[in-house]
mmCIF file of C-alpha atoms in Angstrom:
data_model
loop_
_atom_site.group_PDB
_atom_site.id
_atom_site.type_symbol
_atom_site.label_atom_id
_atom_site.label_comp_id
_atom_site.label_asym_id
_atom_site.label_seq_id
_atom_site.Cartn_x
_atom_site.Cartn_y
_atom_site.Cartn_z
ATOM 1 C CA UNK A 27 0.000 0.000 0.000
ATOM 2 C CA UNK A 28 1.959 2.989 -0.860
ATOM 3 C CA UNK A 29 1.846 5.900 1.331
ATOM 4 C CA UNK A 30 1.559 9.813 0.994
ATOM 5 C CA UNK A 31 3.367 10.478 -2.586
ATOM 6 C CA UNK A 32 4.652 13.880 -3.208
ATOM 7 C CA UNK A 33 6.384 15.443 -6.196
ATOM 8 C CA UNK A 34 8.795 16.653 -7.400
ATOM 9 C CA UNK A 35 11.268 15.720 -5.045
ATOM 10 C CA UNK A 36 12.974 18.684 -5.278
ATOM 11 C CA UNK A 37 12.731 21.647 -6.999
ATOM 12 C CA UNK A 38 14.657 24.884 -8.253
ATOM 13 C CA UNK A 39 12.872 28.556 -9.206
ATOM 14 C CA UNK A 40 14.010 32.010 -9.341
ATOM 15 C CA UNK A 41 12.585 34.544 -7.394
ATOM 16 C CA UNK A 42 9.100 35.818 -8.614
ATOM 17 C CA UNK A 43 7.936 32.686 -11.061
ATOM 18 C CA UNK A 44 4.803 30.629 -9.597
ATOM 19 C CA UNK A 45 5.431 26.860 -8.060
ATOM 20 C CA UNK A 46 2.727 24.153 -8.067
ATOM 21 C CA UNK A 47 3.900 21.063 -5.635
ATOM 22 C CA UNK A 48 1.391 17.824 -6.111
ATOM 23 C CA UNK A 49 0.260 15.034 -3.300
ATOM 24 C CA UNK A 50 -1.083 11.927 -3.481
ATOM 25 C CA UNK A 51 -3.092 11.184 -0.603
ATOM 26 C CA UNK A 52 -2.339 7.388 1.078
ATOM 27 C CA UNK A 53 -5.494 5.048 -0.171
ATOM 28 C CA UNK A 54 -8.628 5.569 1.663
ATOM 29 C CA UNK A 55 -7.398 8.998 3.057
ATOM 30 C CA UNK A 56 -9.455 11.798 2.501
ATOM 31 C CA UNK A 57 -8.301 15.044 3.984
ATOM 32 C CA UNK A 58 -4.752 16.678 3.030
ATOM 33 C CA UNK A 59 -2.715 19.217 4.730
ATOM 34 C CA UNK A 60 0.341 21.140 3.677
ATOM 35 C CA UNK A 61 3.150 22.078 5.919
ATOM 36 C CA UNK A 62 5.971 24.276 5.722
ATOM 37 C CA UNK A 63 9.567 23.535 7.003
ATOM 38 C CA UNK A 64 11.597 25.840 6.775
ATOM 39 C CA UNK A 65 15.565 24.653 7.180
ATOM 40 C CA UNK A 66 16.251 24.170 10.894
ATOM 41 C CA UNK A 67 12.420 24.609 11.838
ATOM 42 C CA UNK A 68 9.757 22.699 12.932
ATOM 43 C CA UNK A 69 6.840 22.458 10.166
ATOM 44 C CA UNK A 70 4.371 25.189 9.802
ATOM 45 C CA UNK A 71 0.689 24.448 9.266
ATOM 46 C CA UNK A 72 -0.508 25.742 5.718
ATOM 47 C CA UNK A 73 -4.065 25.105 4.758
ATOM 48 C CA UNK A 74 -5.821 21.712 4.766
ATOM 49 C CA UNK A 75 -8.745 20.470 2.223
ATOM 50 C CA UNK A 76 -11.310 18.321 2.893
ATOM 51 C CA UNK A 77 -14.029 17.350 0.335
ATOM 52 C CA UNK A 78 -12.587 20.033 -2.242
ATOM 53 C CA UNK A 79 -12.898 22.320 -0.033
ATOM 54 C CA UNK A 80 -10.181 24.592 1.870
ATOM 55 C CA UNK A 81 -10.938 24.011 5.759
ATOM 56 C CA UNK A 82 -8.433 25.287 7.675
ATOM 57 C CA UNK A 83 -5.313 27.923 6.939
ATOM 58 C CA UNK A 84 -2.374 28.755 8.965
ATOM 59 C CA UNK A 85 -0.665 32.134 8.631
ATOM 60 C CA UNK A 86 0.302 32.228 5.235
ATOM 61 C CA UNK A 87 -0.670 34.668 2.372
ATOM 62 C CA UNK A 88 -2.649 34.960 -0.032
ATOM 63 C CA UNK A 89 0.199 33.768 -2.329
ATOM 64 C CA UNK A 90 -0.112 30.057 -1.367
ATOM 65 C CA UNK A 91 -3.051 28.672 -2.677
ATOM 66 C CA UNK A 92 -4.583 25.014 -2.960
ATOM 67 C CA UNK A 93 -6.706 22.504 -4.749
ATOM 68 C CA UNK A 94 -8.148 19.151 -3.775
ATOM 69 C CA UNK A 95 -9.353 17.116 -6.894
ATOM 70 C CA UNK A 96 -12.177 13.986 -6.450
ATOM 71 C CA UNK A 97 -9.603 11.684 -6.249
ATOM 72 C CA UNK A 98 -8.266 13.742 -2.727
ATOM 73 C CA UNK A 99 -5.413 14.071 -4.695
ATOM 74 C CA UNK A 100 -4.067 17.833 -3.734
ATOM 75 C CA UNK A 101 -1.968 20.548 -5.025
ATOM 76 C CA UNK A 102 0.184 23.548 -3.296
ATOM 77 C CA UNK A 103 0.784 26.626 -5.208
ATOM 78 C CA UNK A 104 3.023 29.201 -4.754
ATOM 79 C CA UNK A 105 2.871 32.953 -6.613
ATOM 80 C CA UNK A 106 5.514 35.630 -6.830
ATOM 81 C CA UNK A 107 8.366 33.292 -5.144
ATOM 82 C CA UNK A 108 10.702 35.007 -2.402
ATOM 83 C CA UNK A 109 13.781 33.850 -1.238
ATOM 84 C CA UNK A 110 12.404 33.093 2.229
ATOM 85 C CA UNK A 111 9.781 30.207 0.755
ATOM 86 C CA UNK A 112 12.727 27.974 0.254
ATOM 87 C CA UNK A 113 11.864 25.278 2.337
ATOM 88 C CA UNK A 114 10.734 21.521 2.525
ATOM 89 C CA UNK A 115 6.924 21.286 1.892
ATOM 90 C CA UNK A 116 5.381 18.616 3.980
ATOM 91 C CA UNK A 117 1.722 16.967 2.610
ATOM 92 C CA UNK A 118 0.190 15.141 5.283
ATOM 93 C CA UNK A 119 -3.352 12.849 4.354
ATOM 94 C CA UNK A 120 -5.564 11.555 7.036
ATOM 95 C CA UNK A 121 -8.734 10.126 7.852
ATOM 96 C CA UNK A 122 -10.230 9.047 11.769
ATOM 97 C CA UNK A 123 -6.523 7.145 12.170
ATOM 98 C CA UNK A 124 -4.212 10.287 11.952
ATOM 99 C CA UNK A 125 -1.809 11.769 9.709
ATOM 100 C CA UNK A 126 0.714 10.484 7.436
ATOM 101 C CA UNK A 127 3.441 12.445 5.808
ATOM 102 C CA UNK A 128 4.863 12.512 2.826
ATOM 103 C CA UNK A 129 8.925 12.785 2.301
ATOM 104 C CA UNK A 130 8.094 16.693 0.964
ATOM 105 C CA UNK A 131 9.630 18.289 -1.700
ATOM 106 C CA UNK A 132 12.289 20.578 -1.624
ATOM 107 C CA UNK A 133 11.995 23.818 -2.960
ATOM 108 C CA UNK A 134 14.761 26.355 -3.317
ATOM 109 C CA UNK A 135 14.319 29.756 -4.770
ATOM 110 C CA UNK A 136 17.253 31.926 -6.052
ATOM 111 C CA UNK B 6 -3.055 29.668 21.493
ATOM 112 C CA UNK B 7 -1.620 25.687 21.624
ATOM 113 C CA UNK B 8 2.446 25.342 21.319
ATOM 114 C CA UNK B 9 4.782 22.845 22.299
ATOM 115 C CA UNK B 10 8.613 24.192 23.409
ATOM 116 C CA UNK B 11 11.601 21.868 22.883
ATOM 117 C CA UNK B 12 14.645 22.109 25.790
ATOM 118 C CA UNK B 13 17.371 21.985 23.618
ATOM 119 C CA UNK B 14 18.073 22.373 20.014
ATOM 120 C CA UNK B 15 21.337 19.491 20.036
ATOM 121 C CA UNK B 16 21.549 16.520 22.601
ATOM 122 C CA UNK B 17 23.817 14.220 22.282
ATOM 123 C CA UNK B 18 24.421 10.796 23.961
ATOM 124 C CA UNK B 19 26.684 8.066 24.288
ATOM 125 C CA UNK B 20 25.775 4.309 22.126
ATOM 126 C CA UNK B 21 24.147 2.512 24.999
ATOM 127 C CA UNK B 22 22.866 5.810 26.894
ATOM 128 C CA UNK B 23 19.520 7.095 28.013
ATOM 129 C CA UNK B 24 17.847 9.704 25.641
ATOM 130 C CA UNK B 25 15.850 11.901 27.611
ATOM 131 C CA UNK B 26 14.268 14.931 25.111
ATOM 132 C CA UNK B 27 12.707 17.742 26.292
ATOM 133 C CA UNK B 28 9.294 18.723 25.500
ATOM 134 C CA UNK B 29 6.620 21.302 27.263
ATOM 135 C CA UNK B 30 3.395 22.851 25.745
ATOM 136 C CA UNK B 31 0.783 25.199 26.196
ATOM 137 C CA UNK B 32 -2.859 24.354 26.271
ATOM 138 C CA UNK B 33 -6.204 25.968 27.035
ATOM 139 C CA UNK B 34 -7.516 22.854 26.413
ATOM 140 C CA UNK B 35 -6.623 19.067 27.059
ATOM 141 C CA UNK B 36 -4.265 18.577 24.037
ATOM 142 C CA UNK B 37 -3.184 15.739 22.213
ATOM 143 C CA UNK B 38 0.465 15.181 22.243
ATOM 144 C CA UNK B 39 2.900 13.653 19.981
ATOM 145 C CA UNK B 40 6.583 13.175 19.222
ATOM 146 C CA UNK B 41 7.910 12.535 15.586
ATOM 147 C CA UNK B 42 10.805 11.835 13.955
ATOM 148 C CA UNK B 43 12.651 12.650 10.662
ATOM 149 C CA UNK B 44 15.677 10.793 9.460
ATOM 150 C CA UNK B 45 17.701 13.131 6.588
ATOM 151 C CA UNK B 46 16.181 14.195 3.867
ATOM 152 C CA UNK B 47 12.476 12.019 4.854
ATOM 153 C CA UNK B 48 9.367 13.047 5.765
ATOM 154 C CA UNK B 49 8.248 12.722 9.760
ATOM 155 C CA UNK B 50 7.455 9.527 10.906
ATOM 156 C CA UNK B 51 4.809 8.879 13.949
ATOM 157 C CA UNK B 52 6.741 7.441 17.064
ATOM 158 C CA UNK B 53 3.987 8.052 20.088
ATOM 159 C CA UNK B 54 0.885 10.178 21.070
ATOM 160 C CA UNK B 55 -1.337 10.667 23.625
ATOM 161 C CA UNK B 56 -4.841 10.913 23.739
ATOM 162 C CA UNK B 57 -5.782 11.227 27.114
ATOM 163 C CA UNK B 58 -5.836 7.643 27.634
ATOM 164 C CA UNK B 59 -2.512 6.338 29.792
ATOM 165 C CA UNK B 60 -0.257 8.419 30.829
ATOM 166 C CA UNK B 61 2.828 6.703 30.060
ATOM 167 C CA UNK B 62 2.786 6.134 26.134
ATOM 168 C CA UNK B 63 4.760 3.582 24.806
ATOM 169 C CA UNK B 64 5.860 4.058 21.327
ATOM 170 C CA UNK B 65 8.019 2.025 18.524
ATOM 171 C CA UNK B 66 11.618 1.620 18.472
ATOM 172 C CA UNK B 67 11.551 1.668 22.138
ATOM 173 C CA UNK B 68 10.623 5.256 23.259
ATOM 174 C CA UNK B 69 8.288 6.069 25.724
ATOM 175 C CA UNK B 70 6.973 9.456 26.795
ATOM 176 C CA UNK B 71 5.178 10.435 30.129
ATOM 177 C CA UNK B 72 2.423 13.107 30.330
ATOM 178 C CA UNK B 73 2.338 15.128 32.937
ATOM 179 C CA UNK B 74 -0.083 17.367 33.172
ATOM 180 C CA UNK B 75 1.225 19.834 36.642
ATOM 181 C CA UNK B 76 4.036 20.281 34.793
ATOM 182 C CA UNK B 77 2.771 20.270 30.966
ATOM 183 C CA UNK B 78 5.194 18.392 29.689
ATOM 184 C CA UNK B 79 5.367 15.126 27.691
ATOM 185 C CA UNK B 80 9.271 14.418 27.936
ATOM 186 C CA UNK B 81 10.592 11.491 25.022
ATOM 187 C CA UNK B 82 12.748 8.847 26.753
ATOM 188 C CA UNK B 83 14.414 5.358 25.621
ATOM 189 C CA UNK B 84 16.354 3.145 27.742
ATOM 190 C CA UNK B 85 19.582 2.620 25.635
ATOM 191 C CA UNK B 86 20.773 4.643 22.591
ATOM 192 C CA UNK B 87 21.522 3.324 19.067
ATOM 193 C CA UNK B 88 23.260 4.586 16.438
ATOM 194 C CA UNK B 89 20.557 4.820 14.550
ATOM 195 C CA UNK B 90 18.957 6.906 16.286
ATOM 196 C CA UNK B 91 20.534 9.774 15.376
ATOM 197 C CA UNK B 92 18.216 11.984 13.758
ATOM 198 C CA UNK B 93 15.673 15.116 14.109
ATOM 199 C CA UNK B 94 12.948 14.426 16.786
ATOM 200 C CA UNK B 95 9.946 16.400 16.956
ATOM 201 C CA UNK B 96 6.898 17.004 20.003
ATOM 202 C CA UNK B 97 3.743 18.330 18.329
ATOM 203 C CA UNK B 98 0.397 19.141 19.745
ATOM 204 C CA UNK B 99 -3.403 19.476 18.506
ATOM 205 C CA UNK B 100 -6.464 20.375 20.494
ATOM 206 C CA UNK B 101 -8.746 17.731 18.956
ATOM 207 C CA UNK B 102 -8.056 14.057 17.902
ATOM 208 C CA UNK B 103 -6.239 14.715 14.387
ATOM 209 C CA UNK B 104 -8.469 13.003 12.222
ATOM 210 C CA UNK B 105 -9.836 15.332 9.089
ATOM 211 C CA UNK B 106 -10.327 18.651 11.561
ATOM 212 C CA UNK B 107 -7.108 19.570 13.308
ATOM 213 C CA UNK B 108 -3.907 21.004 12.341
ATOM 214 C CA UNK B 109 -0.644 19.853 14.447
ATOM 215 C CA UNK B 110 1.504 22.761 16.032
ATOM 216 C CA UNK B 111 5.134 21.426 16.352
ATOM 217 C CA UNK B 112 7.906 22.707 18.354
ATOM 218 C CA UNK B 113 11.148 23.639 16.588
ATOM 219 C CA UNK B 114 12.817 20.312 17.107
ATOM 220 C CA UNK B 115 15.832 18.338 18.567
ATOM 221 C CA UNK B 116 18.640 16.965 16.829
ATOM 222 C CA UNK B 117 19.828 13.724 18.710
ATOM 223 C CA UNK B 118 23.187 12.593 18.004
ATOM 224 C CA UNK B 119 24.591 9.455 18.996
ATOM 225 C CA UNK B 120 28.438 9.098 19.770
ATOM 226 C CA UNK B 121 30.356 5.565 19.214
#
């Protein structure tokens, strides 16, 4: 049974362009969150979707923005990169169990 | 507001040592508590939570952590140290069961080193 799948792996952009990270929620998982980890850091809630639907956000701007698709599969997208949203970007699926993360992906913005 | 502080950014023990990491929160609520773990370049792995059941939560690769609520902490603990170990250990906390409602605050994390 594979598990939360998350990609790319890792990632280079240049300052200003626009990101889009994807997650594959582990089978029979419906809700997806999206975490921020900044290097040295403990992850940083982002939004989570449930049911297509954006539920919950954490302190981030406008410029991250999400989908959830039918399938619960999810996407994370980022507008007008700065340095400072270099980070690892955690997705995290769940259902009445708990969470399970994904390895991230690695974004780095220059 | 719910967060978790970590007692030390670096511990590191002897092969064969007892890992104690630090962990306190703050809740205006009873909290669920949890500690994590992420090896290099990995995502975070589950080790332990607790859910207001038993105090004493024991977890896999043979940690434990104790809650205790007079002095809000939820402290990580295993017997004997191996090398691997070594990695980036995380306590967390949410305010309801984190099923499809809650998000997780974590605290900023401990790196645990393990010498020969």
């Amino acid at each position: 049974d594979a598990g939360v799948t998350q990609s790319p792996t890792h990632l280079i952009k240049t300052r200003g362009q626009q990101v889009t990270l994807r997650c594959s929620p582990k089978s029979g998982h419906d809700t997806v969150s999206w975490y921020q980890q900044a290097l040295g850091q403990g992850p940083q809630f982002i939004f989570q979707y449930y049911e297509e639907e954006e539920r919950q956000r954490g302190n981030f701007p406008d410029r991250f923005s999400g989908h959830q698709f039918p399938n619960y599969s999810s996407e994370l997208n980022v507008n007008a990169l700065l340095l400072g949203d270099s980070a690892l970007y955690l997705c995290a699926s769940s259902v009445s169990a708990g969470y399970t993360f994904g390895s991230g992906t690695r974004l780095t913005v220059v | 507001a719910q967060s978790v502080t970590q007692l030390g950014s670096h511990v590191s023990v002897s092969e064969g040592a007892l890992v104690l990491l630090r962990c306190n929160y703050s809740s205006s609520v009873p909290p669920y508590l949890f500690w994590y773990v992420q090896y290099p370049n990995q995502g975070l792995q589950l080790l332990l939570k607790y859910t207001s059941a038993a105090t004493l939560v024991k977890g896999i690769n043979g940690f434990e952590a104790e809650f205790k609520k007079s002095e809000t902490s939820f402290h990580l603990t295993k017997p004997s140290a191996h090398m691997s170990d070594a990695a980036e250990y995380f306590c967390a906390v949410s305010d309801t069961n984190p099923s499809s409602a809650s998000k997780i605050i974590f605290g900023s994390g401990t790196r645990l080193s393990i010498r020969p």
